[in-house]
JSON list of C-alpha atoms in Angstrom, two decimals:
[
{"chain": "R", "resi": 553, "resn": "MET", "atom": "CA", "xyz": [-139.89, -18.31, 50.62]},
{"chain": "R", "resi": 554, "resn": "GLY", "atom": "CA", "xyz": [-136.95, -18.26, 52.99]},
{"chain": "R", "resi": 555, "resn": "ARG", "atom": "CA", "xyz": [-135.91, -14.81, 51.87]},
{"chain": "R", "resi": 556, "resn": "VAL", "atom": "CA", "xyz": [-139.46, -13.54, 52.44]},
{"chain": "R", "resi": 557, "resn": "LEU", "atom": "CA", "xyz": [-139.29, -14.81, 56.02]},
{"chain": "R", "resi": 558, "resn": "LEU", "atom": "CA", "xyz": [-135.91, -13.09, 56.43]},
{"chain": "R", "resi": 559, "resn": "THR", "atom": "CA", "xyz": [-137.51, -9.76, 55.47]},
{"chain": "R", "resi": 560, "resn": "ALA", "atom": "CA", "xyz": [-139.42, -9.92, 58.76]},
{"chain": "R", "resi": 561, "resn": "LEU", "atom": "CA", "xyz": [-136.22, -9.95, 60.82]},
{"chain": "R", "resi": 562, "resn": "PRO", "atom": "CA", "xyz": [-134.70, -6.74, 62.16]},
{"chain": "R", "resi": 563, "resn": "GLU", "atom": "CA", "xyz": [-131.23, -6.00, 60.72]},
{"chain": "R", "resi": 564, "resn": "GLU", "atom": "CA", "xyz": [-129.50, -6.95, 63.97]},
{"chain": "R", "resi": 565, "resn": "ALA", "atom": "CA", "xyz": [-131.21, -10.36, 64.07]},
{"chain": "R", "resi": 566, "resn": "LEU", "atom": "CA", "xyz": [-130.28, -10.98, 60.42]},
{"chain": "R", "resi": 567, "resn": "GLU", "atom": "CA", "xyz": [-126.64, -10.11, 61.15]},
{"chain": "R", "resi": 568, "resn": "ASN", "atom": "CA", "xyz": [-126.59, -12.37, 64.21]},
{"chain": "R", "resi": 569, "resn": "LEU", "atom": "CA", "xyz": [-128.14, -15.24, 62.28]},
{"chain": "R", "resi": 570, "resn": "TYR", "atom": "CA", "xyz": [-125.54, -15.11, 59.50]},
{"chain": "R", "resi": 571, "resn": "ARG", "atom": "CA", "xyz": [-122.53, -13.75, 61.40]},
{"chain": "R", "resi": 572, "resn": "HIS", "atom": "CA", "xyz": [-120.60, -17.05, 61.27]},
{"chain": "R", "resi": 573, "resn": "ALA", "atom": "CA", "xyz": [-122.27, -18.63, 58.26]},
{"chain": "R", "resi": 574, "resn": "ARG", "atom": "CA", "xyz": [-120.39, -19.21, 55.02]},
{"chain": "R", "resi": 575, "resn": "LEU", "atom": "CA", "xyz": [-122.45, -18.05, 52.09]},
{"chain": "R", "resi": 576, "resn": "ASP", "atom": "CA", "xyz": [-119.82, -18.58, 49.41]},
{"chain": "R", "resi": 577, "resn": "ASP", "atom": "CA", "xyz": [-120.47, -22.34, 49.17]},
{"chain": "R", "resi": 578, "resn": "TYR", "atom": "CA", "xyz": [-123.92, -21.98, 47.60]},
{"chain": "R", "resi": 579, "resn": "PRO", "atom": "CA", "xyz": [-124.34, -22.04, 43.81]},
{"chain": "R", "resi": 580, "resn": "PRO", "atom": "CA", "xyz": [-125.39, -18.94, 41.88]},
{"chain": "R", "resi": 581, "resn": "PRO", "atom": "CA", "xyz": [-127.57, -16.94, 42.06]},
{"chain": "R", "resi": 582, "resn": "ALA", "atom": "CA", "xyz": [-127.27, -17.19, 45.87]},
{"chain": "R", "resi": 583, "resn": "PRO", "atom": "CA", "xyz": [-125.57, -14.21, 47.53]},
{"chain": "R", "resi": 584, "resn": "LYS", "atom": "CA", "xyz": [-121.92, -14.83, 48.38]},
{"chain": "R", "resi": 585, "resn": "THR", "atom": "CA", "xyz": [-121.54, -12.35, 51.25]},
{"chain": "R", "resi": 586, "resn": "LEU", "atom": "CA", "xyz": [-123.63, -11.02, 54.12]},
{"chain": "R", "resi": 587, "resn": "PRO", "atom": "CA", "xyz": [-123.80, -7.53, 52.54]},
{"chain": "R", "resi": 588, "resn": "GLU", "atom": "CA", "xyz": [-125.15, -9.10, 49.32]},
{"chain": "R", "resi": 589, "resn": "LEU", "atom": "CA", "xyz": [-127.76, -11.01, 51.33]},
{"chain": "R", "resi": 590, "resn": "GLN", "atom": "CA", "xyz": [-128.68, -7.87, 53.26]},
{"chain": "R", "resi": 591, "resn": "GLN", "atom": "CA", "xyz": [-129.15, -5.99, 49.99]},
{"chain": "R", "resi": 592, "resn": "LEU", "atom": "CA", "xyz": [-131.46, -8.70, 48.63]},
{"chain": "R", "resi": 593, "resn": "ILE", "atom": "CA", "xyz": [-133.45, -8.67, 51.88]},
{"chain": "R", "resi": 594, "resn": "HIS", "atom": "CA", "xyz": [-133.72, -4.88, 51.77]},
{"chain": "R", "resi": 595, "resn": "GLU", "atom": "CA", "xyz": [-134.97, -4.99, 48.18]},
{"chain": "R", "resi": 596, "resn": "GLY", "atom": "CA", "xyz": [-137.53, -7.67, 49.11]},
{"chain": "R", "resi": 597, "resn": "ARG", "atom": "CA", "xyz": [-138.79, -5.56, 52.01]},
{"chain": "R", "resi": 598, "resn": "GLU", "atom": "CA", "xyz": [-139.17, -2.52, 49.79]},
{"chain": "R", "resi": 599, "resn": "ARG", "atom": "CA", "xyz": [-140.88, -4.40, 46.97]},
{"chain": "R", "resi": 600, "resn": "GLY", "atom": "CA", "xyz": [-143.08, -6.61, 49.19]},
{"chain": "R", "resi": 601, "resn": "TRP", "atom": "CA", "xyz": [-142.18, -9.81, 47.33]},
{"chain": "R", "resi": 602, "resn": "VAL", "atom": "CA", "xyz": [-139.11, -11.83, 46.36]},
{"chain": "R", "resi": 603, "resn": "ARG", "atom": "CA", "xyz": [-138.16, -13.51, 43.10]},
{"chain": "R", "resi": 604, "resn": "HIS", "atom": "CA", "xyz": [-135.71, -16.42, 42.90]},
{"chain": "R", "resi": 605, "resn": "ARG", "atom": "CA", "xyz": [-134.34, -17.90, 39.71]},
{"chain": "R", "resi": 606, "resn": "SER", "atom": "CA", "xyz": [-132.80, -21.34, 39.37]},
{"chain": "R", "resi": 607, "resn": "ASP", "atom": "CA", "xyz": [-131.57, -23.15, 36.29]},
{"chain": "R", "resi": 608, "resn": "TYR", "atom": "CA", "xyz": [-134.97, -23.70, 34.67]},
{"chain": "R", "resi": 609, "resn": "SER", "atom": "CA", "xyz": [-137.60, -22.11, 36.84]},
{"chain": "R", "resi": 610, "resn": "THR", "atom": "CA", "xyz": [-138.50, -18.95, 38.67]},
{"chain": "R", "resi": 611, "resn": "ALA", "atom": "CA", "xyz": [-140.36, -18.56, 41.96]},
{"chain": "R", "resi": 612, "resn": "ILE", "atom": "CA", "xyz": [-142.08, -15.44, 43.24]},
{"chain": "R", "resi": 613, "resn": "ALA", "atom": "CA", "xyz": [-142.92, -15.36, 46.95]},
{"chain": "R", "resi": 614, "resn": "CYS", "atom": "CA", "xyz": [-144.68, -12.97, 49.29]},
{"chain": "R", "resi": 615, "resn": "GLY", "atom": "CA", "xyz": [-145.36, -12.86, 52.99]},
{"chain": "R", "resi": 616, "resn": "ILE", "atom": "CA", "xyz": [-148.49, -13.79, 54.83]},
{"chain": "R", "resi": 617, "resn": "ARG", "atom": "CA", "xyz": [-149.12, -11.30, 57.60]},
{"chain": "R", "resi": 618, "resn": "ASN", "atom": "CA", "xyz": [-150.91, -11.57, 60.91]},
{"chain": "R", "resi": 619, "resn": "HIS", "atom": "CA", "xyz": [-153.37, -9.04, 62.33]},
{"chain": "R", "resi": 620, "resn": "LEU", "atom": "CA", "xyz": [-150.43, -6.85, 63.41]},
{"chain": "R", "resi": 621, "resn": "GLY", "atom": "CA", "xyz": [-149.01, -6.71, 59.89]},
{"chain": "R", "resi": 622, "resn": "GLU", "atom": "CA", "xyz": [-146.05, -8.95, 60.75]},
{"chain": "R", "resi": 623, "resn": "VAL", "atom": "CA", "xyz": [-144.82, -11.55, 58.27]},
{"chain": "R", "resi": 624, "resn": "VAL", "atom": "CA", "xyz": [-145.53, -14.92, 59.89]},
{"chain": "R", "resi": 625, "resn": "ALA", "atom": "CA", "xyz": [-145.44, -17.24, 56.86]},
{"chain": "R", "resi": 626, "resn": "ALA", "atom": "CA", "xyz": [-144.73, -17.17, 53.15]},
{"chain": "R", "resi": 627, "resn": "ILE", "atom": "CA", "xyz": [-146.30, -18.50, 50.00]},
{"chain": "R", "resi": 628, "resn": "ASN", "atom": "CA", "xyz": [-144.86, -18.80, 46.52]},
{"chain": "R", "resi": 629, "resn": "LEU", "atom": "CA", "xyz": [-145.76, -19.42, 42.94]},
{"chain": "R", "resi": 630, "resn": "SER", "atom": "CA", "xyz": [-143.21, -21.14, 40.75]},
{"chain": "R", "resi": 631, "resn": "GLY", "atom": "CA", "xyz": [-143.06, -22.16, 37.15]},
{"chain": "R", "resi": 632, "resn": "PRO", "atom": "CA", "xyz": [-140.97, -22.27, 34.01]},
{"chain": "R", "resi": 633, "resn": "GLU", "atom": "CA", "xyz": [-138.83, -19.21, 33.47]},
{"chain": "R", "resi": 634, "resn": "ALA", "atom": "CA", "xyz": [-140.49, -18.47, 30.12]},
{"chain": "R", "resi": 635, "resn": "VAL", "atom": "CA", "xyz": [-143.85, -18.08, 31.86]},
{"chain": "R", "resi": 636, "resn": "MET", "atom": "CA", "xyz": [-142.73, -16.47, 35.12]},
{"chain": "R", "resi": 637, "resn": "ASP", "atom": "CA", "xyz": [-140.54, -13.83, 33.45]},
{"chain": "R", "resi": 638, "resn": "ASP", "atom": "CA", "xyz": [-143.44, -12.46, 31.46]},
{"chain": "R", "resi": 639, "resn": "PRO", "atom": "CA", "xyz": [-143.99, -8.85, 32.64]},
{"chain": "R", "resi": 640, "resn": "GLN", "atom": "CA", "xyz": [-147.75, -9.36, 32.88]},
{"chain": "R", "resi": 641, "resn": "ALA", "atom": "CA", "xyz": [-147.29, -12.43, 35.11]},
{"chain": "R", "resi": 642, "resn": "LYS", "atom": "CA", "xyz": [-144.90, -10.56, 37.41]},
{"chain": "R", "resi": 643, "resn": "ASN", "atom": "CA", "xyz": [-147.23, -7.57, 37.65]},
{"chain": "R", "resi": 644, "resn": "ALA", "atom": "CA", "xyz": [-150.27, -9.74, 38.33]},
{"chain": "R", "resi": 645, "resn": "PHE", "atom": "CA", "xyz": [-148.55, -11.60, 41.16]},
{"chain": "R", "resi": 646, "resn": "ALA", "atom": "CA", "xyz": [-147.04, -8.45, 42.65]},
{"chain": "R", "resi": 647, "resn": "SER", "atom": "CA", "xyz": [-150.45, -6.77, 42.72]},
{"chain": "R", "resi": 648, "resn": "ARG", "atom": "CA", "xyz": [-151.86, -9.74, 44.62]},
{"chain": "R", "resi": 649, "resn": "CYS", "atom": "CA", "xyz": [-149.02, -9.54, 47.15]},
{"chain": "R", "resi": 650, "resn": "ASP", "atom": "CA", "xyz": [-149.77, -5.84, 47.64]},
{"chain": "R", "resi": 651, "resn": "SER", "atom": "CA", "xyz": [-153.48, -6.41, 48.16]},
{"chain": "R", "resi": 652, "resn": "ALA", "atom": "CA", "xyz": [-153.26, -9.54, 50.30]},
{"chain": "R", "resi": 653, "resn": "PRO", "atom": "CA", "xyz": [-155.31, -9.27, 53.48]},
{"chain": "R", "resi": 654, "resn": "THR", "atom": "CA", "xyz": [-153.48, -9.09, 56.77]}
]
């Protein structure tokens, strides 16, 4: 959900937030550099939702928008990788993110 909230930040704010942060200490699949993080954020903005995989589970998150269309919160759905990686499950969740009311 954190990455969804980061999609709401302008590029300059994202750079300022992570300018002095070390990203290389986090375990995979976390991004190791600011450009990698920026790429993930860009992809999340374009897609409208974010997927995160850990050792045994997958989470898919999307933003909750206010009346101005701004992301003000996030919500996610998580479950076992075998269930969450099913193409039908991903498509069903993504369609709900796209049609969520603002």
